[in-house]
CSV table of C-alpha atoms in Angstrom, one decimal:
chain,number,residue,atom,x,y,z
A,1203,MET,CA,-16.8,-7.3,-15.4
A,1204,ASP,CA,-17.2,-4.7,-12.6
A,1205,PRO,CA,-20.4,-2.7,-13.1
A,1206,VAL,CA,-18.5,0.6,-13.1
A,1207,ARG,CA,-16.2,-0.7,-15.8
A,1208,HIS,CA,-19.5,-1.7,-17.6
A,1209,LEU,CA,-20.6,1.9,-17.4
A,1210,LYS,CA,-17.3,3.5,-18.5
A,1211,VAL,CA,-17.2,1.2,-21.7
A,1212,SER,CA,-20.8,1.9,-22.6
A,1213,ILE,CA,-20.5,5.7,-22.3
A,1214,THR,CA,-17.2,5.5,-24.4
A,1215,VAL,CA,-19.2,3.5,-27.0
A,1216,LEU,CA,-22.0,6.1,-26.9
A,1217,GLY,CA,-19.6,8.9,-27.5
A,1218,LEU,CA,-18.2,7.0,-30.6
A,1219,LEU,CA,-21.7,6.3,-31.9
A,1220,ILE,CA,-22.6,10.1,-31.7
A,1221,SER,CA,-19.3,10.9,-33.5
A,1222,LEU,CA,-19.8,8.3,-36.3
A,1223,GLY,CA,-23.5,9.3,-36.6
A,1224,THR,CA,-22.7,13.0,-36.9
A,1225,LEU,CA,-19.9,12.3,-39.5
A,1226,GLY,CA,-22.1,9.7,-41.3
A,1227,TYR,CA,-24.8,12.3,-41.9
A,1228,MET,CA,-22.4,14.9,-42.9
A,1229,GLY,CA,-20.8,12.5,-45.5
A,1230,ILE,CA,-23.9,10.8,-46.8
A,1231,GLU,CA,-26.4,13.6,-46.9
A,1232,GLY,CA,-24.1,16.5,-47.0
A,1233,TRP,CA,-25.6,18.2,-44.0
A,1234,ASN,CA,-23.9,20.8,-41.7
A,1235,PHE,CA,-22.5,19.7,-38.4
A,1236,LEU,CA,-25.3,21.1,-36.2
A,1237,ASP,CA,-28.1,19.3,-38.2
A,1238,SER,CA,-26.0,16.1,-38.4
A,1239,LEU,CA,-25.5,16.2,-34.7
A,1240,PHE,CA,-29.2,16.9,-34.1
A,1241,MET,CA,-30.3,14.0,-36.3
A,1242,THR,CA,-28.0,11.7,-34.5
A,1243,ALA,CA,-29.2,12.7,-31.0
A,1244,ILE,CA,-32.9,12.3,-31.8
A,1245,THR,CA,-32.1,9.0,-33.6
A,1246,LEU,CA,-30.1,7.5,-30.8
A,1247,ALA,CA,-32.9,8.8,-28.3
A,1248,THR,CA,-35.6,7.4,-30.4
A,1249,VAL,CA,-37.8,10.5,-29.5
A,1250,GLY,CA,-39.7,10.2,-32.9
A,1251,TYR,CA,-39.1,13.6,-34.3
A,1252,GLN,CA,-39.2,13.8,-38.1
A,1253,GLU,CA,-36.1,14.0,-40.2
A,1254,ILE,CA,-34.6,17.5,-40.5
A,1255,HIS,CA,-34.2,16.9,-44.3
A,1256,PRO,CA,-35.5,14.2,-46.5
A,1257,LEU,CA,-33.2,11.1,-46.4
A,1258,SER,CA,-31.7,9.5,-49.3
A,1259,GLU,CA,-31.8,5.5,-49.6
A,1260,ASN,CA,-28.3,5.4,-48.0
A,1261,GLY,CA,-29.3,7.8,-45.4
A,1262,LYS,CA,-32.2,5.7,-44.4
A,1263,ILE,CA,-30.2,2.4,-44.2
A,1264,PHE,CA,-27.6,4.4,-42.1
A,1265,THR,CA,-30.4,5.6,-39.8
A,1266,MET,CA,-31.7,2.2,-39.1
A,1267,LEU,CA,-28.3,0.8,-38.2
A,1268,LEU,CA,-27.7,3.8,-35.9
A,1269,ILE,CA,-31.0,3.0,-34.1
A,1270,VAL,CA,-30.3,-0.6,-33.6
A,1271,PHE,CA,-26.7,0.2,-32.2
A,1272,GLY,CA,-28.0,3.1,-30.3
A,1273,VAL,CA,-30.9,1.3,-28.5
A,1274,SER,CA,-28.5,-1.4,-27.5
A,1275,VAL,CA,-25.9,0.8,-26.1
A,1276,LEU,CA,-28.6,2.9,-24.1
A,1277,GLY,CA,-30.1,-0.2,-22.7
A,1278,TYR,CA,-26.6,-1.4,-21.6
A,1279,ILE,CA,-26.0,1.9,-19.8
A,1280,VAL,CA,-29.4,1.9,-18.0
A,1281,GLY,CA,-28.7,-1.6,-16.9
A,1282,SER,CA,-25.3,-0.8,-15.5
A,1283,LEU,CA,-26.5,2.3,-13.8
A,1284,ALA,CA,-29.3,0.3,-12.1
A,1285,GLN,CA,-26.8,-2.4,-11.0
A,1286,ILE,CA,-24.4,0.3,-9.5
A,1287,MET,CA,-27.3,2.0,-7.6
A,1288,PHE,CA,-28.7,-1.4,-6.5
A,1289,GLU,CA,-25.4,-2.6,-5.1
A,1290,GLY,CA,-24.6,0.7,-3.5
A,1291,GLN,CA,-21.5,1.2,-5.5
A,1292,PHE,CA,-22.3,4.6,-6.5
A,1293,GLN,CA,-21.8,5.7,-2.7
A,1294,ARG,CA,-18.6,3.7,-2.5
A,1295,ILE,CA,-17.2,5.5,-5.7
A,1296,VAL,CA,-18.0,9.0,-4.3
A,1297,GLY,CA,-16.4,7.8,-1.0
A,1298,ARG,CA,-13.2,6.6,-2.6
A,1299,LYS,CA,-12.9,9.7,-4.6
A,1300,LYS,CA,-12.9,11.6,-1.3
A,1301,VAL,CA,-10.3,9.3,0.2
A,1302,GLU,CA,-8.0,9.6,-2.9
A,1303,LYS,CA,-8.2,13.4,-2.6
A,1304,LYS,CA,-7.1,13.1,1.0
A,1305,ILE,CA,-4.2,10.8,0.1
A,1306,GLU,CA,-3.1,13.2,-2.7
A,1307,ALA,CA,-3.0,16.0,-0.1
A,1308,LEU,CA,-0.7,14.1,2.2
A,1309,ARG,CA,2.8,15.3,2.7
A,1310,ASP,CA,5.7,13.8,4.9
A,1311,HIS,CA,3.4,10.9,5.7
A,1312,TYR,CA,3.9,7.3,6.3
A,1313,ILE,CA,2.9,4.3,4.2
A,1314,VAL,CA,2.0,1.1,6.0
A,1315,CYS,CA,2.0,-2.0,3.8
A,1316,GLY,CA,-0.1,-4.7,5.3
A,1317,PHE,CA,-2.8,-4.4,8.0
A,1318,GLY,CA,-2.2,-7.6,10.0
A,1319,ARG,CA,-1.7,-7.6,13.8
A,1320,MET,CA,1.5,-5.7,13.6
A,1321,GLY,CA,0.0,-3.3,11.0
A,1322,ALA,CA,-3.0,-2.6,13.0
A,1323,LEU,CA,-0.8,-1.9,16.2
A,1324,ILE,CA,1.4,0.6,14.2
A,1325,CYS,CA,-1.7,2.3,12.8
A,1326,ARG,CA,-3.1,2.7,16.3
A,1327,GLU,CA,0.0,4.2,17.5
A,1328,PHE,CA,0.2,6.6,14.6
A,1329,ALA,CA,-3.3,7.6,15.0
A,1330,ALA,CA,-2.7,8.3,18.8
A,1331,LYS,CA,0.3,10.5,18.2
A,1332,PRO,CA,-1.2,11.7,15.6
A,1333,LEU,CA,0.9,11.1,12.5
A,1334,PRO,CA,-0.3,11.2,8.9
A,1335,PHE,CA,-0.3,7.7,7.4
A,1336,VAL,CA,-2.0,5.6,4.6
A,1337,VAL,CA,-2.4,1.8,4.7
A,1338,VAL,CA,-1.9,-0.3,1.5
A,1339,GLU,CA,-3.8,-3.7,1.8
A,1340,LYS,CA,-4.8,-6.2,-0.9
A,1341,MET,CA,-7.0,-8.6,1.0
A,1342,PRO,CA,-10.8,-7.8,0.7
A,1343,ASP,CA,-11.8,-8.9,4.2
A,1344,VAL,CA,-9.0,-6.8,5.7
A,1345,VAL,CA,-10.2,-3.8,3.6
A,1346,GLU,CA,-13.6,-4.0,5.2
A,1347,LYS,CA,-11.9,-3.7,8.6
A,1348,LEU,CA,-9.8,-0.7,7.5
A,1349,GLU,CA,-13.2,0.9,6.3
A,1350,ALA,CA,-14.8,0.2,9.8
A,1351,ASP,CA,-11.7,1.7,11.5
A,1352,GLY,CA,-11.8,4.8,9.4
A,1353,TYR,CA,-8.2,4.8,8.4
A,1354,LEU,CA,-7.0,6.2,5.0
A,1355,PHE,CA,-6.2,3.2,2.7
A,1356,LEU,CA,-5.5,1.9,-0.7
A,1357,ARG,CA,-6.6,-1.4,-1.9
A,1358,GLY,CA,-3.8,-2.9,-3.9
A,1359,ASP,CA,-0.5,-4.8,-4.1
A,1360,ALA,CA,2.2,-2.9,-2.4
A,1361,THR,CA,5.0,-4.6,-4.5
A,1362,ASP,CA,3.3,-2.8,-7.5
A,1363,ASP,CA,4.9,0.5,-8.6
A,1364,GLU,CA,1.4,2.0,-9.4
A,1365,THR,CA,0.0,1.3,-6.1
A,1366,LEU,CA,2.9,3.0,-4.1
A,1367,LEU,CA,2.8,6.0,-6.4
A,1368,LYS,CA,-0.9,6.3,-5.6
A,1369,ALA,CA,-0.1,6.2,-2.0
A,1370,GLY,CA,2.2,9.2,-2.4
A,1371,ILE,CA,5.6,7.5,-2.1
A,1372,LYS,CA,7.3,10.4,-3.7
A,1373,ARG,CA,6.0,12.7,-1.0
A,1374,ALA,CA,6.3,10.1,1.9
A,1375,LYS,CA,8.6,10.4,4.9
A,1376,GLY,CA,8.7,6.7,5.5
A,1377,LEU,CA,7.5,3.4,4.5
A,1378,ILE,CA,6.7,0.2,6.9
A,1379,SER,CA,6.6,-3.1,5.3
A,1380,VAL,CA,4.9,-5.6,7.7
A,1381,VAL,CA,3.2,-8.1,5.4
A,1382,ALA,CA,3.4,-11.7,6.4
A,1383,SER,CA,5.8,-12.9,3.8
A,1384,ASP,CA,9.4,-12.1,3.9
A,1385,THR,CA,9.7,-12.4,0.1
A,1386,GLU,CA,7.0,-9.6,-0.3
A,1387,ASN,CA,8.7,-7.5,2.3
A,1388,VAL,CA,11.8,-7.7,0.2
A,1389,TYR,CA,10.0,-6.8,-3.1
A,1390,ILE,CA,8.2,-4.0,-1.4
A,1391,THR,CA,11.6,-2.7,0.0
A,1392,LEU,CA,13.1,-2.9,-3.6
A,1393,THR,CA,10.2,-1.2,-5.2
A,1394,ALA,CA,10.1,1.7,-2.6
A,1395,ARG,CA,13.9,2.3,-2.6
A,1396,GLU,CA,13.7,2.5,-6.4
A,1397,LEU,CA,10.8,5.0,-6.3
A,1398,ASN,CA,12.3,7.2,-3.5
A,1399,PRO,CA,15.9,6.8,-2.9
A,1400,ASP,CA,15.7,9.1,0.2
A,1401,LEU,CA,12.8,7.2,1.9
A,1402,PHE,CA,13.3,5.9,5.3
A,1403,ILE,CA,12.1,2.2,5.1
A,1404,LEU,CA,11.3,0.0,8.1
A,1405,ALA,CA,10.9,-3.7,7.2
A,1406,ARG,CA,9.7,-6.8,9.2
A,1407,SER,CA,11.8,-9.6,9.3
A,1408,GLY,CA,10.4,-13.2,10.0
A,1409,ALA,CA,12.7,-16.1,9.1
A,1410,GLU,CA,16.3,-16.2,10.1
A,1411,GLY,CA,18.6,-14.4,7.5
A,1412,SER,CA,15.9,-12.4,6.0
A,1413,ASP,CA,17.1,-9.3,7.8
A,1414,ILE,CA,20.3,-9.4,5.7
A,1415,LYS,CA,18.3,-9.6,2.4
A,1416,LEU,CA,16.0,-6.8,3.5
A,1417,LYS,CA,19.0,-4.5,4.2
A,1418,ARG,CA,20.5,-5.3,0.8
A,1419,ALA,CA,17.2,-4.5,-0.7
A,1420,GLY,CA,17.5,-1.0,0.7
A,1421,ALA,CA,15.7,-1.2,4.1
A,1422,SER,CA,16.9,1.5,6.5
A,1423,LYS,CA,16.0,-0.6,9.6
A,1424,VAL,CA,14.8,-4.1,10.1
A,1425,VAL,CA,12.9,-5.4,13.0
A,1426,SER,CA,12.2,-9.1,13.8
A,1427,PRO,CA,9.3,-9.4,16.1
A,1428,TYR,CA,10.2,-12.9,17.2
A,1429,LEU,CA,13.7,-11.9,18.1
A,1430,ILE,CA,12.3,-8.9,20.2
A,1431,GLY,CA,9.5,-10.9,21.7
A,1432,GLY,CA,11.9,-13.7,22.9
A,1433,SER,CA,14.5,-11.3,24.2
A,1434,ARG,CA,11.6,-9.3,26.1
A,1435,MET,CA,10.3,-12.4,27.7
A,1436,ALA,CA,13.7,-13.6,28.9
A,1437,GLN,CA,14.4,-10.0,30.4
A,1438,ALA,CA,11.0,-10.3,32.1
A,1439,ILE,CA,12.5,-13.2,34.0
A,1440,LEU,CA,16.0,-11.8,34.4
A,1441,ARG,CA,15.4,-8.3,35.0
A,1442,PRO,CA,11.6,-7.9,35.8
A,1443,ASN,CA,11.9,-4.4,37.4
A,1444,VAL,CA,13.8,-3.1,34.3
A,1445,VAL,CA,11.3,-4.4,32.1
A,1446,ASP,CA,8.5,-3.0,34.2
A,1447,PHE,CA,10.1,0.5,34.0
A,1448,ILE,CA,10.5,0.2,30.3
A,1449,GLU,CA,6.9,-0.7,29.8
A,1450,ILE,CA,5.8,2.3,32.0
A,1451,ALA,CA,8.0,4.7,30.1
A,1452,THR,CA,7.1,3.6,26.5
A,1453,GLY,CA,3.5,2.1,26.9
A,1454,ARG,CA,0.3,4.0,26.1
A,1455,GLU,CA,-1.5,2.5,29.0
A,1456,HIS,CA,0.7,4.0,31.5
A,1457,LEU,CA,0.2,7.8,31.5
A,1458,GLU,CA,2.1,8.7,34.5
A,1459,LEU,CA,5.5,8.5,32.9
A,1460,GLN,CA,6.4,8.6,29.2
A,1461,MET,CA,9.5,8.6,27.0
A,1462,GLU,CA,9.6,10.8,23.9
A,1463,GLU,CA,12.1,12.2,21.3
A,1464,ILE,CA,12.2,15.9,20.6
A,1465,ILE,CA,14.2,17.3,17.6
A,1466,ILE,CA,15.9,20.7,17.9
A,1467,PRO,CA,14.6,22.8,14.9
A,1468,PRO,CA,17.0,25.0,12.9
A,1469,ASN,CA,15.4,28.2,14.1
A,1470,SER,CA,15.6,27.3,17.9
A,1471,GLY,CA,17.2,29.8,20.3
A,1472,PHE,CA,18.7,27.0,22.3
A,1473,ILE,CA,21.2,26.1,19.6
A,1474,GLY,CA,24.8,26.6,21.0
A,1475,GLU,CA,23.6,26.5,24.6
A,1476,ASN,CA,24.2,23.6,26.9
A,1477,LEU,CA,21.8,21.6,29.2
A,1478,ILE,CA,22.2,24.0,32.3
A,1479,SER,CA,21.8,27.2,30.4
A,1480,SER,CA,18.8,25.9,28.5
A,1481,GLY,CA,17.0,25.3,31.8
A,1482,PHE,CA,15.1,22.5,30.5
A,1483,ARG,CA,15.0,20.3,33.6
A,1484,LYS,CA,14.3,23.3,36.0
A,1485,GLU,CA,11.5,24.7,33.6
A,1486,THR,CA,9.7,21.5,32.7
A,1487,GLY,CA,10.8,18.7,35.1
A,1488,ALA,CA,11.6,16.4,32.2
A,1489,MET,CA,14.9,14.5,32.3
A,1490,ILE,CA,17.1,14.3,29.3
A,1491,VAL,CA,18.5,10.7,29.3
A,1492,GLY,CA,20.0,10.9,25.9
A,1493,ILE,CA,21.0,13.0,22.9
A,1494,LYS,CA,21.3,11.7,19.4
A,1495,LYS,CA,23.6,14.2,17.6
A,1496,SER,CA,22.9,15.2,14.1
A,1497,THR,CA,25.9,13.1,13.0
A,1498,GLY,CA,24.2,10.1,14.3
A,1499,ARG,CA,26.3,9.6,17.5
A,1500,MET,CA,24.3,8.7,20.5
A,1501,VAL,CA,25.2,10.4,23.9
A,1502,PHE,CA,23.9,8.5,27.0
A,1503,ASN,CA,23.3,10.5,30.2
A,1504,PRO,CA,24.6,13.7,28.7
A,1505,GLU,CA,26.8,16.0,30.9
A,1506,SER,CA,25.3,19.4,32.0
A,1507,HIS,CA,27.8,21.1,29.7
A,1508,THR,CA,26.8,19.2,26.5
A,1509,CYS,CA,26.1,21.6,23.8
A,1510,LEU,CA,22.9,21.5,21.9
A,1511,GLU,CA,23.1,21.7,18.1
A,1512,GLU,CA,20.7,21.9,15.3
A,1513,ARG,CA,18.8,18.7,14.4
A,1514,ASP,CA,19.9,17.1,17.7
A,1515,THR,CA,17.3,14.6,19.0
A,1516,LEU,CA,16.5,14.9,22.7
A,1517,ILE,CA,15.6,11.5,24.4
A,1518,VAL,CA,13.2,12.7,27.1
A,1519,LEU,CA,11.7,10.9,30.2
A,1520,GLY,CA,9.0,12.5,32.2
A,1521,GLU,CA,5.2,13.1,32.7
A,1522,PRO,CA,3.3,13.8,29.8
A,1523,SER,CA,2.6,17.5,30.8
A,1524,SER,CA,6.3,18.0,31.2
A,1525,ILE,CA,7.2,16.4,27.9
A,1526,GLN,CA,4.6,18.6,26.2
A,1527,LYS,CA,5.9,21.8,27.9
A,1528,LEU,CA,9.5,20.9,26.8
A,1529,GLU,CA,8.2,20.5,23.2
A,1530,TYR,CA,6.7,23.9,23.3
A,1531,LEU,CA,9.9,25.5,24.6
A,1532,VAL,CA,12.0,23.9,21.9
A,1533,GLN,CA,9.6,25.0,19.1
A,1534,CYS,CA,8.9,28.5,20.5
A,1535,ALA,CA,11.4,30.9,18.9
A,1536,THR,CA,10.8,33.7,21.4
A,1537,CYS,CA,11.1,31.6,24.7
A,1538,ALA,CA,14.8,30.9,24.5
A,1539,GLU,CA,16.2,34.3,25.4
A,1540,ASP,CA,14.4,34.8,28.8
A,1541,ILE,CA,15.0,31.2,29.9
A,1542,ILE,CA,18.8,31.3,29.0
A,1543,LYS,CA,19.2,34.6,30.9
A,1544,ARG,CA,17.6,33.0,34.1
A,1545,HIS,CA,19.6,29.8,33.8
A,1546,LYS,CA,23.0,31.0,32.6
A,1547,VAL,CA,25.7,29.7,35.0
A,1548,LYS,CA,29.4,29.4,34.9
A,1549,SER,CA,30.7,26.0,34.0
A,1550,ASP,CA,32.5,24.0,36.5
A,1551,PRO,CA,36.3,24.5,36.6
A,1552,ASP,CA,36.8,20.7,35.9
A,1553,GLY,CA,34.0,20.6,33.3
A,1554,GLN,CA,32.4,17.7,35.2
A,1555,GLY,CA,29.2,19.5,36.2
A,1556,ARG,CA,25.9,17.8,35.8
A,1557,GLU,CA,22.4,19.3,35.7
A,1558,ARG,CA,20.5,18.5,38.8
């Protein structure tokens, strides 16, 4: 048994002994509560004080039994404490309590189930963004790596309801299931969907046909690393320059150009404006290569008169500084009015004008 569990059991038994001892003296000797509790305490502690009141024959027998059990339990507690301190588990307990409090404080976070090669890459990207997340992992050797990397994590089985509840699935924004087994990914998806029907669930698919099962289980999106990897390798031969461009735009190692997505918030002053009147390109230098409308429709290479709506997602290509400036403008409630005044223009008569 775990030393911590030993200690908890021992303290519980000690509490029961104190209660039984107090009730025993009250029943056998007829003493009041305080005298009975005091007599129980000095008996269990074996401090050698004399009896508060003379004991009857039954009282003496009861006291001897209480001493025998009390000394055994106290010795057990001392041994458990020594083992905990010797193995350094006390520090681990305190550390885990702090981690659990941090996890309880998370809101709109992501739960990453599995910390293999894919899980580690996902966590690295999330940490670089940064996005709030917690990792669920059951393998002891992997847990040690998580501790070394400093990520928030829970040791447990992600297919278990209790584990996902501890990870805050009710408050989470999304879950990523990337364990090695397709069967476990299906179980995790089923469990997560049942606990939070509105959760976005991204699942890893390995074997052919498992993507269908994962979608049936409730996955919002399924990704097959083998399919993506094979397609990417083929494109590297067929369209090498296109692949290079995509790697530059989406890779963290290339800082000169990036592709990001920016959501138009409900309070934005640019709602109802078009791409020209918003002045996004002239103000920031970033290019809007696509817009995913709030209805889910994707608009590629949008026209300059394309109207911006609440919760539209802008697909932006540009330098990091340009993207950061655009993010600021979209979020800033007071910036829109001046910018719109500077860039307000009449639409082309044929409605085919494009932002330059």
